[in-house]
Short mmCIF file of N, CA and C and ligand atoms in Angstrom, two decimals:
data_model
loop_
_atom_site.label_atom_id
_atom_site.label_comp_id
_atom_site.label_asym_id
_atom_site.label_seq_id
_atom_site.Cartn_x
_atom_site.Cartn_y
_atom_site.Cartn_z
N MET A 195 303.12 -155.41 144.68
CA MET A 195 303.49 -156.48 143.53
C MET A 195 302.95 -157.78 143.89
N LYS A 196 303.10 -157.90 145.28
CA LYS A 196 302.68 -159.51 145.40
C LYS A 196 301.65 -159.80 145.41
N LYS A 197 300.36 -159.24 145.38
CA LYS A 197 299.32 -159.52 145.14
C LYS A 197 299.21 -159.58 143.39
N ILE A 198 299.93 -158.97 142.68
CA ILE A 198 299.94 -159.32 141.14
C ILE A 198 300.42 -160.73 141.12
N LEU A 199 301.57 -161.34 141.79
CA LEU A 199 302.26 -162.15 141.49
C LEU A 199 301.16 -163.32 142.09
N ALA A 200 300.43 -163.04 143.02
CA ALA A 200 299.54 -164.24 143.53
C ALA A 200 298.13 -163.99 142.35
N ILE A 201 297.86 -163.15 141.83
CA ILE A 201 296.60 -163.42 140.82
C ILE A 201 297.26 -163.90 139.55
N LEU A 202 298.65 -163.64 139.07
CA LEU A 202 299.55 -164.34 137.71
C LEU A 202 299.29 -165.99 138.03
N THR A 203 299.60 -166.52 139.39
CA THR A 203 300.10 -167.78 139.95
C THR A 203 298.49 -168.42 139.91
N ILE A 204 297.43 -168.14 140.19
CA ILE A 204 296.04 -168.53 140.25
C ILE A 204 295.54 -168.76 138.47
N VAL A 205 295.99 -167.54 137.93
CA VAL A 205 295.39 -167.81 136.62
C VAL A 205 296.40 -169.01 135.45
N PHE A 206 297.61 -168.44 136.14
CA PHE A 206 298.42 -169.61 135.38
C PHE A 206 297.98 -171.08 135.80
N CYS A 207 297.82 -171.28 137.25
CA CYS A 207 297.57 -172.41 137.43
C CYS A 207 295.90 -173.24 137.14
N PHE A 208 295.24 -172.01 137.10
CA PHE A 208 294.02 -172.60 136.28
C PHE A 208 294.16 -173.03 134.94
N GLY A 209 294.84 -172.69 134.51
CA GLY A 209 295.32 -173.13 132.71
C GLY A 209 295.43 -174.32 132.82
N VAL A 210 296.53 -174.57 133.61
CA VAL A 210 297.26 -175.66 133.82
C VAL A 210 296.15 -176.85 134.14
N THR A 211 295.46 -176.83 134.92
CA THR A 211 294.55 -177.65 135.76
C THR A 211 293.40 -178.08 134.81
N ALA A 212 292.86 -177.03 133.95
CA ALA A 212 291.73 -177.34 133.45
C ALA A 212 291.88 -178.34 131.83
N ALA A 213 293.32 -178.28 131.82
CA ALA A 213 293.86 -179.25 130.40
C ALA A 213 293.99 -180.60 130.79
N PHE A 214 293.40 -181.01 132.09
CA PHE A 214 293.62 -182.58 132.27
C PHE A 214 292.59 -183.28 132.38
N ALA A 215 292.45 -184.41 131.79
CA ALA A 215 291.29 -185.34 131.83
C ALA A 215 291.04 -185.87 132.96
N VAL A 216 291.80 -185.95 133.84
CA VAL A 216 292.15 -186.56 135.42
C VAL A 216 291.65 -185.63 136.01
N ASP A 217 290.98 -185.89 137.66
CA ASP A 217 290.79 -185.07 138.00
C ASP A 217 292.22 -185.11 139.29
N GLY A 218 292.81 -183.79 139.09
CA GLY A 218 294.00 -183.67 140.13
C GLY A 218 293.60 -183.47 141.39
N ALA A 219 292.22 -182.52 141.82
CA ALA A 219 291.43 -182.06 143.01
C ALA A 219 291.28 -183.53 143.80
N GLU A 220 290.66 -184.04 142.84
CA GLU A 220 289.83 -185.13 143.91
C GLU A 220 290.88 -186.15 144.45
N LEU A 221 292.10 -186.67 143.29
CA LEU A 221 293.08 -187.45 143.50
C LEU A 221 293.89 -186.84 145.22
N TYR A 222 294.10 -185.32 144.78
CA TYR A 222 294.91 -185.13 145.95
C TYR A 222 294.01 -184.97 147.39
N LYS A 223 292.51 -185.05 147.31
CA LYS A 223 291.67 -185.08 148.27
C LYS A 223 291.74 -186.12 148.97
N THR A 224 291.76 -187.66 148.17
CA THR A 224 291.42 -188.99 148.16
C THR A 224 293.07 -189.65 148.68
N ARG A 225 293.77 -189.23 148.36
CA ARG A 225 295.21 -189.90 148.34
C ARG A 225 296.36 -189.22 148.69
N CYS A 226 296.50 -187.79 148.74
CA CYS A 226 297.27 -187.33 149.27
C CYS A 226 297.12 -186.19 150.59
N ALA A 227 295.67 -185.93 150.99
CA ALA A 227 295.63 -184.74 151.97
C ALA A 227 295.56 -185.67 153.27
N LYS A 228 295.76 -187.07 153.55
CA LYS A 228 295.34 -187.61 154.68
C LYS A 228 296.93 -187.02 155.42
N CYS A 229 297.97 -186.88 154.80
CA CYS A 229 299.29 -186.95 154.88
C CYS A 229 299.58 -185.28 154.83
N HIS A 230 299.25 -184.67 153.57
CA HIS A 230 299.23 -183.32 153.52
C HIS A 230 298.53 -182.19 153.65
N ARG A 231 297.31 -182.47 154.30
CA ARG A 231 296.11 -181.80 155.00
C ARG A 231 295.73 -181.05 153.61
N ASP A 232 296.11 -179.41 153.75
CA ASP A 232 294.87 -178.76 153.11
C ASP A 232 296.79 -178.19 152.14
N GLY A 233 297.42 -178.53 151.98
CA GLY A 233 299.32 -178.16 151.54
C GLY A 233 299.71 -177.08 152.46
N THR A 234 299.08 -176.73 153.50
CA THR A 234 299.75 -175.29 154.37
C THR A 234 300.59 -175.98 155.58
N GLU A 235 300.13 -177.38 155.64
CA GLU A 235 301.16 -178.21 156.50
C GLU A 235 301.16 -179.47 156.53
N SER A 236 301.31 -180.07 157.31
CA SER A 236 301.47 -181.99 156.87
C SER A 236 301.73 -182.38 158.05
N SER A 237 300.91 -183.63 158.17
CA SER A 237 301.12 -184.47 159.69
C SER A 237 302.22 -185.03 160.25
N LYS A 238 302.36 -185.58 160.89
CA LYS A 238 303.53 -186.09 161.37
C LYS A 238 303.91 -187.29 160.21
N ALA A 239 303.14 -188.18 160.03
CA ALA A 239 303.63 -188.94 158.56
C ALA A 239 303.78 -188.18 157.13
N GLY A 240 303.20 -186.99 157.17
CA GLY A 240 303.81 -186.33 156.10
C GLY A 240 304.88 -185.58 156.06
N GLY A 241 305.70 -185.81 157.22
CA GLY A 241 306.97 -185.17 157.21
C GLY A 241 307.04 -183.53 157.31
N GLY A 242 306.10 -183.23 157.79
CA GLY A 242 305.84 -181.62 157.74
C GLY A 242 306.42 -180.75 157.06
N VAL A 243 305.79 -180.92 155.94
CA VAL A 243 306.72 -180.25 154.28
C VAL A 243 305.23 -179.70 154.22
N VAL A 244 305.58 -178.41 153.37
CA VAL A 244 304.29 -177.29 153.88
C VAL A 244 304.33 -177.50 151.55
N LEU A 245 303.50 -177.93 151.01
CA LEU A 245 302.90 -177.96 149.59
C LEU A 245 302.55 -176.49 148.68
N LYS A 246 301.98 -175.84 149.55
CA LYS A 246 301.27 -174.56 148.93
C LYS A 246 302.34 -173.72 148.71
N GLY A 247 302.09 -173.10 147.53
CA GLY A 247 303.20 -172.15 147.07
C GLY A 247 304.03 -172.67 146.28
N GLN A 248 304.23 -174.07 145.86
CA GLN A 248 305.10 -174.47 145.04
C GLN A 248 304.37 -174.58 143.55
N SER A 249 305.49 -174.27 142.99
CA SER A 249 304.65 -174.17 141.14
C SER A 249 304.51 -175.99 140.84
N ALA A 250 303.65 -175.75 139.62
CA ALA A 250 303.21 -177.60 139.11
C ALA A 250 304.53 -177.82 138.87
N GLU A 251 305.25 -177.34 138.03
CA GLU A 251 306.94 -177.86 137.93
C GLU A 251 307.48 -177.69 138.90
N GLU A 252 308.01 -177.33 139.78
CA GLU A 252 308.54 -177.61 141.07
C GLU A 252 308.03 -179.04 141.67
N ILE A 253 306.83 -179.05 141.75
CA ILE A 253 306.14 -180.50 142.18
C ILE A 253 306.34 -181.83 141.49
N GLU A 254 306.03 -181.12 139.88
CA GLU A 254 306.00 -182.52 139.09
C GLU A 254 307.82 -182.96 139.46
N MET A 255 308.67 -182.12 139.36
CA MET A 255 310.01 -182.30 139.26
C MET A 255 310.20 -182.91 140.48
N LYS A 256 309.79 -182.67 141.96
CA LYS A 256 310.20 -183.60 143.12
C LYS A 256 308.99 -184.78 143.18
N LEU A 257 308.25 -185.11 142.22
CA LEU A 257 307.34 -186.26 142.22
C LEU A 257 308.17 -187.28 141.40
N ASN A 258 308.74 -186.95 140.34
CA ASN A 258 309.27 -187.66 139.77
C ASN A 258 310.78 -187.83 140.46
N GLY A 259 311.20 -186.87 140.90
CA GLY A 259 312.42 -187.15 141.54
C GLY A 259 312.12 -188.18 142.88
N TYR A 260 311.05 -188.51 143.55
CA TYR A 260 311.13 -189.35 144.51
C TYR A 260 311.35 -190.69 143.65
N LEU A 261 310.48 -190.93 142.62
CA LEU A 261 310.04 -192.06 142.22
C LEU A 261 311.47 -192.78 141.30
N GLU A 262 312.46 -191.95 141.02
CA GLU A 262 313.49 -192.25 140.63
C GLU A 262 314.54 -191.89 141.33
N GLY A 263 314.52 -191.71 142.56
CA GLY A 263 315.69 -191.75 143.67
C GLY A 263 316.35 -190.86 143.56
N SER A 264 316.11 -189.71 142.73
CA SER A 264 316.84 -188.59 143.11
C SER A 264 316.61 -187.47 143.74
N TYR A 265 315.58 -187.61 144.49
CA TYR A 265 315.27 -186.37 145.34
C TYR A 265 314.50 -186.99 146.40
N GLY A 266 314.43 -186.06 147.70
CA GLY A 266 314.10 -186.21 148.91
C GLY A 266 314.71 -186.74 150.32
N GLY A 267 314.19 -186.60 151.59
CA GLY A 267 314.98 -186.86 152.44
C GLY A 267 314.93 -187.60 153.19
N ALA A 268 315.10 -187.67 154.40
CA ALA A 268 314.55 -189.01 155.55
C ALA A 268 313.88 -190.00 155.49
N LYS A 269 312.25 -189.34 154.43
CA LYS A 269 311.16 -190.18 154.64
C LYS A 269 310.86 -190.32 153.21
N LYS A 270 311.95 -190.11 152.04
CA LYS A 270 311.32 -190.34 150.81
C LYS A 270 311.13 -191.64 150.30
N LYS A 271 311.37 -192.93 150.94
CA LYS A 271 310.63 -194.12 150.78
C LYS A 271 309.25 -194.22 151.00
N THR A 272 308.83 -193.27 151.56
CA THR A 272 307.07 -193.31 152.14
C THR A 272 306.57 -192.65 150.76
N MET A 273 307.21 -191.67 149.93
CA MET A 273 306.61 -190.81 149.17
C MET A 273 306.99 -192.03 147.87
N ALA A 274 307.90 -192.05 147.52
CA ALA A 274 308.06 -193.20 146.44
C ALA A 274 307.01 -194.44 146.42
N ARG A 275 306.57 -195.26 147.97
CA ARG A 275 305.78 -196.01 147.80
C ARG A 275 304.59 -195.32 147.48
N VAL A 276 304.27 -194.41 147.90
CA VAL A 276 302.62 -193.63 147.45
C VAL A 276 302.60 -193.59 145.93
N LEU A 277 303.70 -193.03 145.48
CA LEU A 277 303.59 -192.72 144.07
C LEU A 277 303.80 -193.32 142.79
N LYS A 278 304.09 -194.97 143.27
CA LYS A 278 304.27 -195.65 142.50
C LYS A 278 302.95 -196.17 142.06
N LYS A 279 301.55 -195.79 142.36
CA LYS A 279 300.62 -196.52 141.86
C LYS A 279 300.00 -195.42 140.93
N PHE A 280 300.59 -194.61 140.39
CA PHE A 280 300.08 -193.47 139.86
C PHE A 280 300.88 -193.49 138.22
N SER A 281 299.60 -193.13 137.19
CA SER A 281 300.49 -192.81 136.32
C SER A 281 301.11 -191.23 135.74
N PRO A 282 301.97 -191.06 134.62
CA PRO A 282 302.54 -189.80 134.31
C PRO A 282 301.69 -188.47 134.34
N GLU A 283 300.42 -189.20 134.14
CA GLU A 283 299.28 -188.13 133.52
C GLU A 283 298.68 -187.68 135.32
N GLU A 284 298.60 -188.73 135.86
CA GLU A 284 297.79 -188.47 137.07
C GLU A 284 298.74 -187.53 138.05
N LEU A 285 300.21 -187.79 137.78
CA LEU A 285 301.25 -187.06 138.55
C LEU A 285 301.18 -185.55 138.33
N LYS A 286 301.14 -185.60 136.81
CA LYS A 286 300.78 -183.48 136.29
C LYS A 286 299.88 -183.40 136.77
N ALA A 287 298.67 -184.28 136.59
CA ALA A 287 297.32 -183.79 137.12
C ALA A 287 297.29 -183.03 138.85
N MET A 288 298.05 -183.92 139.62
CA MET A 288 298.04 -183.36 141.03
C MET A 288 298.95 -182.63 141.41
N ALA A 289 300.41 -182.48 140.27
CA ALA A 289 301.05 -181.32 140.26
C ALA A 289 300.31 -180.01 140.04
N ALA A 290 299.42 -180.12 139.11
CA ALA A 290 299.04 -178.52 138.88
C ALA A 290 297.80 -178.44 139.79
N HIS A 291 297.31 -179.18 140.16
CA HIS A 291 296.19 -178.82 141.40
C HIS A 291 296.99 -178.19 142.54
N ILE A 292 298.11 -178.81 143.15
CA ILE A 292 298.89 -178.47 144.52
C ILE A 292 299.29 -177.04 143.93
N CYS A 293 299.27 -176.58 142.86
CA CYS A 293 299.66 -175.29 142.43
C CYS A 293 298.63 -174.46 142.57
N THR A 294 297.24 -174.83 142.71
CA THR A 294 296.55 -173.92 143.09
C THR A 294 296.10 -173.42 144.72
N LEU A 295 296.69 -174.62 145.51
CA LEU A 295 296.15 -174.62 146.88
C LEU A 295 296.52 -173.52 147.56
C1 HEC B 76 301.81 -191.79 154.29
C2 HEC B 76 301.97 -190.29 154.28
C3 HEC B 76 301.91 -189.86 152.85
C4 HEC B 76 301.04 -189.32 151.47
C5 HEC B 76 299.78 -190.23 151.72
C6 HEC B 76 301.86 -188.86 150.70
N1 HEC B 76 303.08 -188.14 151.30
FE1 HEC B 76 304.06 -186.54 150.14
N2 HEC B 76 305.33 -186.73 151.66
C7 HEC B 76 305.09 -187.27 152.50
C8 HEC B 76 306.44 -187.31 153.32
C9 HEC B 76 306.82 -188.24 154.82
C10 HEC B 76 307.57 -186.40 152.82
C11 HEC B 76 308.73 -186.01 152.97
C12 HEC B 76 309.66 -187.08 152.46
C13 HEC B 76 311.00 -186.77 152.59
O1 HEC B 76 311.77 -186.89 153.31
O2 HEC B 76 311.35 -186.01 151.28
C14 HEC B 76 306.61 -185.83 151.62
C15 HEC B 76 306.86 -185.17 150.86
C16 HEC B 76 306.18 -184.89 149.39
C17 HEC B 76 306.72 -183.56 148.53
C18 HEC B 76 307.92 -183.00 148.63
C19 HEC B 76 307.81 -181.78 149.16
C20 HEC B 76 309.00 -180.51 149.51
O3 HEC B 76 309.00 -179.70 148.94
O4 HEC B 76 310.11 -181.21 149.18
C21 HEC B 76 305.74 -183.67 147.64
C22 HEC B 76 305.75 -182.30 146.36
C23 HEC B 76 304.60 -184.63 148.22
N3 HEC B 76 305.00 -185.10 149.28
C24 HEC B 76 303.58 -184.97 147.16
C25 HEC B 76 302.53 -185.87 147.79
C26 HEC B 76 301.46 -186.16 146.77
C27 HEC B 76 301.13 -185.20 145.39
C28 HEC B 76 300.42 -187.30 147.42
C29 HEC B 76 299.49 -187.98 147.02
C30 HEC B 76 299.87 -188.59 145.96
C31 HEC B 76 301.49 -187.36 148.36
N4 HEC B 76 302.55 -186.42 148.77
C32 HEC B 76 300.77 -188.32 149.67
C33 HEC B 76 304.26 -188.24 153.09
C34 HEC B 76 302.85 -188.29 152.61
#
């Protein structure tokens, strides 16, 4: 059952990722990986959060939450500062990419 779910997640994420004009994978690598590594862990500056295993919707909700000030923990200002530089489409593309990690 777990295997089937994993396969479904991959197929679903792939479909979502392919729909974007901006490259979420490239953005993640250059702008997020410094703190969030490959998504299975985060550096100290990354607050120790694990991004892998979260759905695109979940990530997008959290990213928007940081921007609106409605989501986050002790280090939420770090994320709000990072995210201010992205367009909504770029945020969506990165969320879709994180889903495939
Ligand atoms: C300077 C380090 C740094 C960079 C760069 C960074 N983050 Fe973060 N990120 C953090 C910290 C610290 C937290 C925990 C903040 C808190 O206390 O809520 C976090 C939390 C998150 C969370 C919430 C995780 C959860 O489950 O609560 C998401 C999603 C996230 N980051 C995505 C991104 C994306 C996408 C990028 C690239 C645009 C990025 N981050 C770049 C430091 C960083």
